[in-house]
mmCIF file of C-alpha atoms in Angstrom:
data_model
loop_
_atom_site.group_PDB
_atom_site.id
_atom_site.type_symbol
_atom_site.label_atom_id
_atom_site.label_comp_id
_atom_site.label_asym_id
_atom_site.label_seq_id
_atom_site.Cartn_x
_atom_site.Cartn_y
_atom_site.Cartn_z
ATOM 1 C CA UNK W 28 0.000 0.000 0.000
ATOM 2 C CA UNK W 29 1.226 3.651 -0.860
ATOM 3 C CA UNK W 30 1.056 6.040 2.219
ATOM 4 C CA UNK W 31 -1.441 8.194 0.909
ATOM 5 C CA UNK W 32 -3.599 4.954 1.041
ATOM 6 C CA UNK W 33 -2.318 4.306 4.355
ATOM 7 C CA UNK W 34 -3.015 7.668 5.860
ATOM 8 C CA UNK W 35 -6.978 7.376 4.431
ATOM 9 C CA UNK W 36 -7.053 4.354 6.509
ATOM 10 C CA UNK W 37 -5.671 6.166 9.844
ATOM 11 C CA UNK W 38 -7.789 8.591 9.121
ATOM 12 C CA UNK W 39 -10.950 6.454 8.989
ATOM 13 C CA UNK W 40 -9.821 4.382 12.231
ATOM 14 C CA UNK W 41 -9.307 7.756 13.731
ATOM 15 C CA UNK W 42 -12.736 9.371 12.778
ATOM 16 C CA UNK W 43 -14.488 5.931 14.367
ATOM 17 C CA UNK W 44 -12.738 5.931 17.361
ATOM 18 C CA UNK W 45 -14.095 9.697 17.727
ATOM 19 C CA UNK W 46 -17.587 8.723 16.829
ATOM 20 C CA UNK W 47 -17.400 6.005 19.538
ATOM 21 C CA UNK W 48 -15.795 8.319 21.722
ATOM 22 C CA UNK W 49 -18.519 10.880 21.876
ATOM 23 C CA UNK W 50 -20.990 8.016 22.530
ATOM 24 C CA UNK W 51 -19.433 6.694 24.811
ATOM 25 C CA UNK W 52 -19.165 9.982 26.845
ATOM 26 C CA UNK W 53 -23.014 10.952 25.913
ATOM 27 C CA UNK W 54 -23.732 7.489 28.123
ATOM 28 C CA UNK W 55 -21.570 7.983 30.882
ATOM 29 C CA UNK W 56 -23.734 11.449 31.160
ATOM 30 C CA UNK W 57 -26.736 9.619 30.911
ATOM 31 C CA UNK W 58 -25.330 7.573 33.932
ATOM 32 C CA UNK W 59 -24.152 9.900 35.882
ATOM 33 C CA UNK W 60 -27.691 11.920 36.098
ATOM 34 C CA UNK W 61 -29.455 8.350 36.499
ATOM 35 C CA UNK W 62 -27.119 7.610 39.792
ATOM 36 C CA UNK W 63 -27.582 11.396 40.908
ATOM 37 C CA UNK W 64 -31.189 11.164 40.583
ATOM 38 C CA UNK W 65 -31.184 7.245 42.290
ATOM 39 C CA UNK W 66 -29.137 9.271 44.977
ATOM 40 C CA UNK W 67 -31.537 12.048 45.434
ATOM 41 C CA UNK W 68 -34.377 9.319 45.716
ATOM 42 C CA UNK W 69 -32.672 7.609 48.238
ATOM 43 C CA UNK W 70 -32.461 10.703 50.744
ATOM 44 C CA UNK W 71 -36.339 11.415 50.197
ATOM 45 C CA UNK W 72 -36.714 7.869 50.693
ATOM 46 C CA UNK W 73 -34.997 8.006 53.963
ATOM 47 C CA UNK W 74 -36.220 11.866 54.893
ATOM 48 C CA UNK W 75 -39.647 9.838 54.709
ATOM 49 C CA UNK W 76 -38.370 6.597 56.606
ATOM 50 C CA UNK W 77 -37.012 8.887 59.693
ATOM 51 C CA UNK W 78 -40.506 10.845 59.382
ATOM 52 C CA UNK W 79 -42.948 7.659 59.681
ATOM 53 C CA UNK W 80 -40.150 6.412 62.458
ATOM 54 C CA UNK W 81 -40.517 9.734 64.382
ATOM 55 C CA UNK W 82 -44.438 9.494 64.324
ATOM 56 C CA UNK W 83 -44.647 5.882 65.349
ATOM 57 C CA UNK W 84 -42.617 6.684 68.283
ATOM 58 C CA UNK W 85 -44.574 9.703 69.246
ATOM 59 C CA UNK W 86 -47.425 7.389 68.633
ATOM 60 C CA UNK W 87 -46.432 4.323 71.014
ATOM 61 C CA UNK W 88 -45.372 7.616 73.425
ATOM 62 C CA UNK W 89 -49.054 8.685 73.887
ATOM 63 C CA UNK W 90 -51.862 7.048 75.463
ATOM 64 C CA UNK W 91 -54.262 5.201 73.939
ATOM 65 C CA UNK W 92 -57.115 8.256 74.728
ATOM 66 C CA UNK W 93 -55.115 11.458 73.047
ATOM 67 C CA UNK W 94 -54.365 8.909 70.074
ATOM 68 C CA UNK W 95 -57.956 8.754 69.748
ATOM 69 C CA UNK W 96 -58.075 12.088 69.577
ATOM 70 C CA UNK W 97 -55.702 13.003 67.236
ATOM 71 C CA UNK W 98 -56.431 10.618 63.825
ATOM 72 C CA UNK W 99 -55.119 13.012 61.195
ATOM 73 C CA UNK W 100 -51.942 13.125 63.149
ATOM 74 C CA UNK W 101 -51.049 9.361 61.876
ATOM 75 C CA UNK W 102 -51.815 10.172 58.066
ATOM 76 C CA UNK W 103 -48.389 11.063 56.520
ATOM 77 C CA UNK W 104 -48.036 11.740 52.352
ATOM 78 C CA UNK W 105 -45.595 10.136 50.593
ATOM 79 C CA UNK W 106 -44.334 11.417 47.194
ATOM 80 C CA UNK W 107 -44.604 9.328 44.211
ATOM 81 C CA UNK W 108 -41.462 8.175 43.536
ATOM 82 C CA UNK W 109 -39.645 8.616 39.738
ATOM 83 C CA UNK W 110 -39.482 5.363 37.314
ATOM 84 C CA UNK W 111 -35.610 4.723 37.615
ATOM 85 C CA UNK W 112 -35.473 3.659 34.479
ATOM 86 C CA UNK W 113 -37.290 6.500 32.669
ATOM 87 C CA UNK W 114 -35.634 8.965 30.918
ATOM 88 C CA UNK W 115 -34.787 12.270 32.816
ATOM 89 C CA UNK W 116 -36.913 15.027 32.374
ATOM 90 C CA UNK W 117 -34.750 17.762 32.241
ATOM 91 C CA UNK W 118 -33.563 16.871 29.167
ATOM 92 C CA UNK W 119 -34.839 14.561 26.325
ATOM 93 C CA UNK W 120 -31.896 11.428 26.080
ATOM 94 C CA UNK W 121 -30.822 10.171 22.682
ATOM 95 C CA UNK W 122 -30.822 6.647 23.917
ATOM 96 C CA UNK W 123 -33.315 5.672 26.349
ATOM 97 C CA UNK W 124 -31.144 4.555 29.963
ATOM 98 C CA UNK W 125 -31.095 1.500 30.695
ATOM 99 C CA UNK W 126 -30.993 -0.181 34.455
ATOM 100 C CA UNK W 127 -27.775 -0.097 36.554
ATOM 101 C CA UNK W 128 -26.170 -3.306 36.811
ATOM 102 C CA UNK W 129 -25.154 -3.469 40.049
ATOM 103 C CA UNK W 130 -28.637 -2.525 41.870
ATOM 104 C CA UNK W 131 -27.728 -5.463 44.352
ATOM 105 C CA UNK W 132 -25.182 -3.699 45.606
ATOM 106 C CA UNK W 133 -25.335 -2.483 49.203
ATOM 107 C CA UNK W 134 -26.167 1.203 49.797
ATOM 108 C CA UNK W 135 -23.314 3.511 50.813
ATOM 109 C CA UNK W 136 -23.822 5.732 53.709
ATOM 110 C CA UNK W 137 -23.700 9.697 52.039
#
């Protein structure tokens, strides 16, 4: 091969490597906001834990009487909680995000 032929080949191997480069950084953004947004979950998941903790206690802390008074005090909303696997809504993705594979692991205290 003549190095003019040889240098249209580099330059094809280089121009795919960029292409997969980009895509591969376009998923790891993808992944990043799917584990920020699995993160934020988690603290209004346990915001809401410590919350329905806090009013069982008071709860088991009152007689049986002023709990019969005070009903509405045991009904507690809890917000719907975001598809994990859904797309973020900030920003349309290009490629819909698929599941983490290691949702087995064990949580990490933040």
């Amino acid at each position: 091969e003549s190095e003019s032929e040889d240098e249209e080949e580099l330059q094809i191997i280089l121009q795919e490597l960029q292409k997969q480069n980009e895509e591969l950084e376009i998923k790891n953004t993808h992944l990043n906001q799917a584990i920020h947004e699995e993160r934020e979950a988690i603290i209004e998941l346990r915001v809401q834990l410590r919350l329905l903790q806090s009013q069982k206690l008071q709860q088991e802390q009152q007689s049986p009487e002023a709990r019969a008074e005070e009903p509405a005090r045991r009904n507690i909303s809890v917000l719907p909680q975001r598809d994990p696997a859904a797309p973020p809504e900030a920003k349309p993705a290009k490629e819909p995000l698929k599941p983490s594979p290691i949702k087995d692991r064990r949580e990490t205290p933040l």
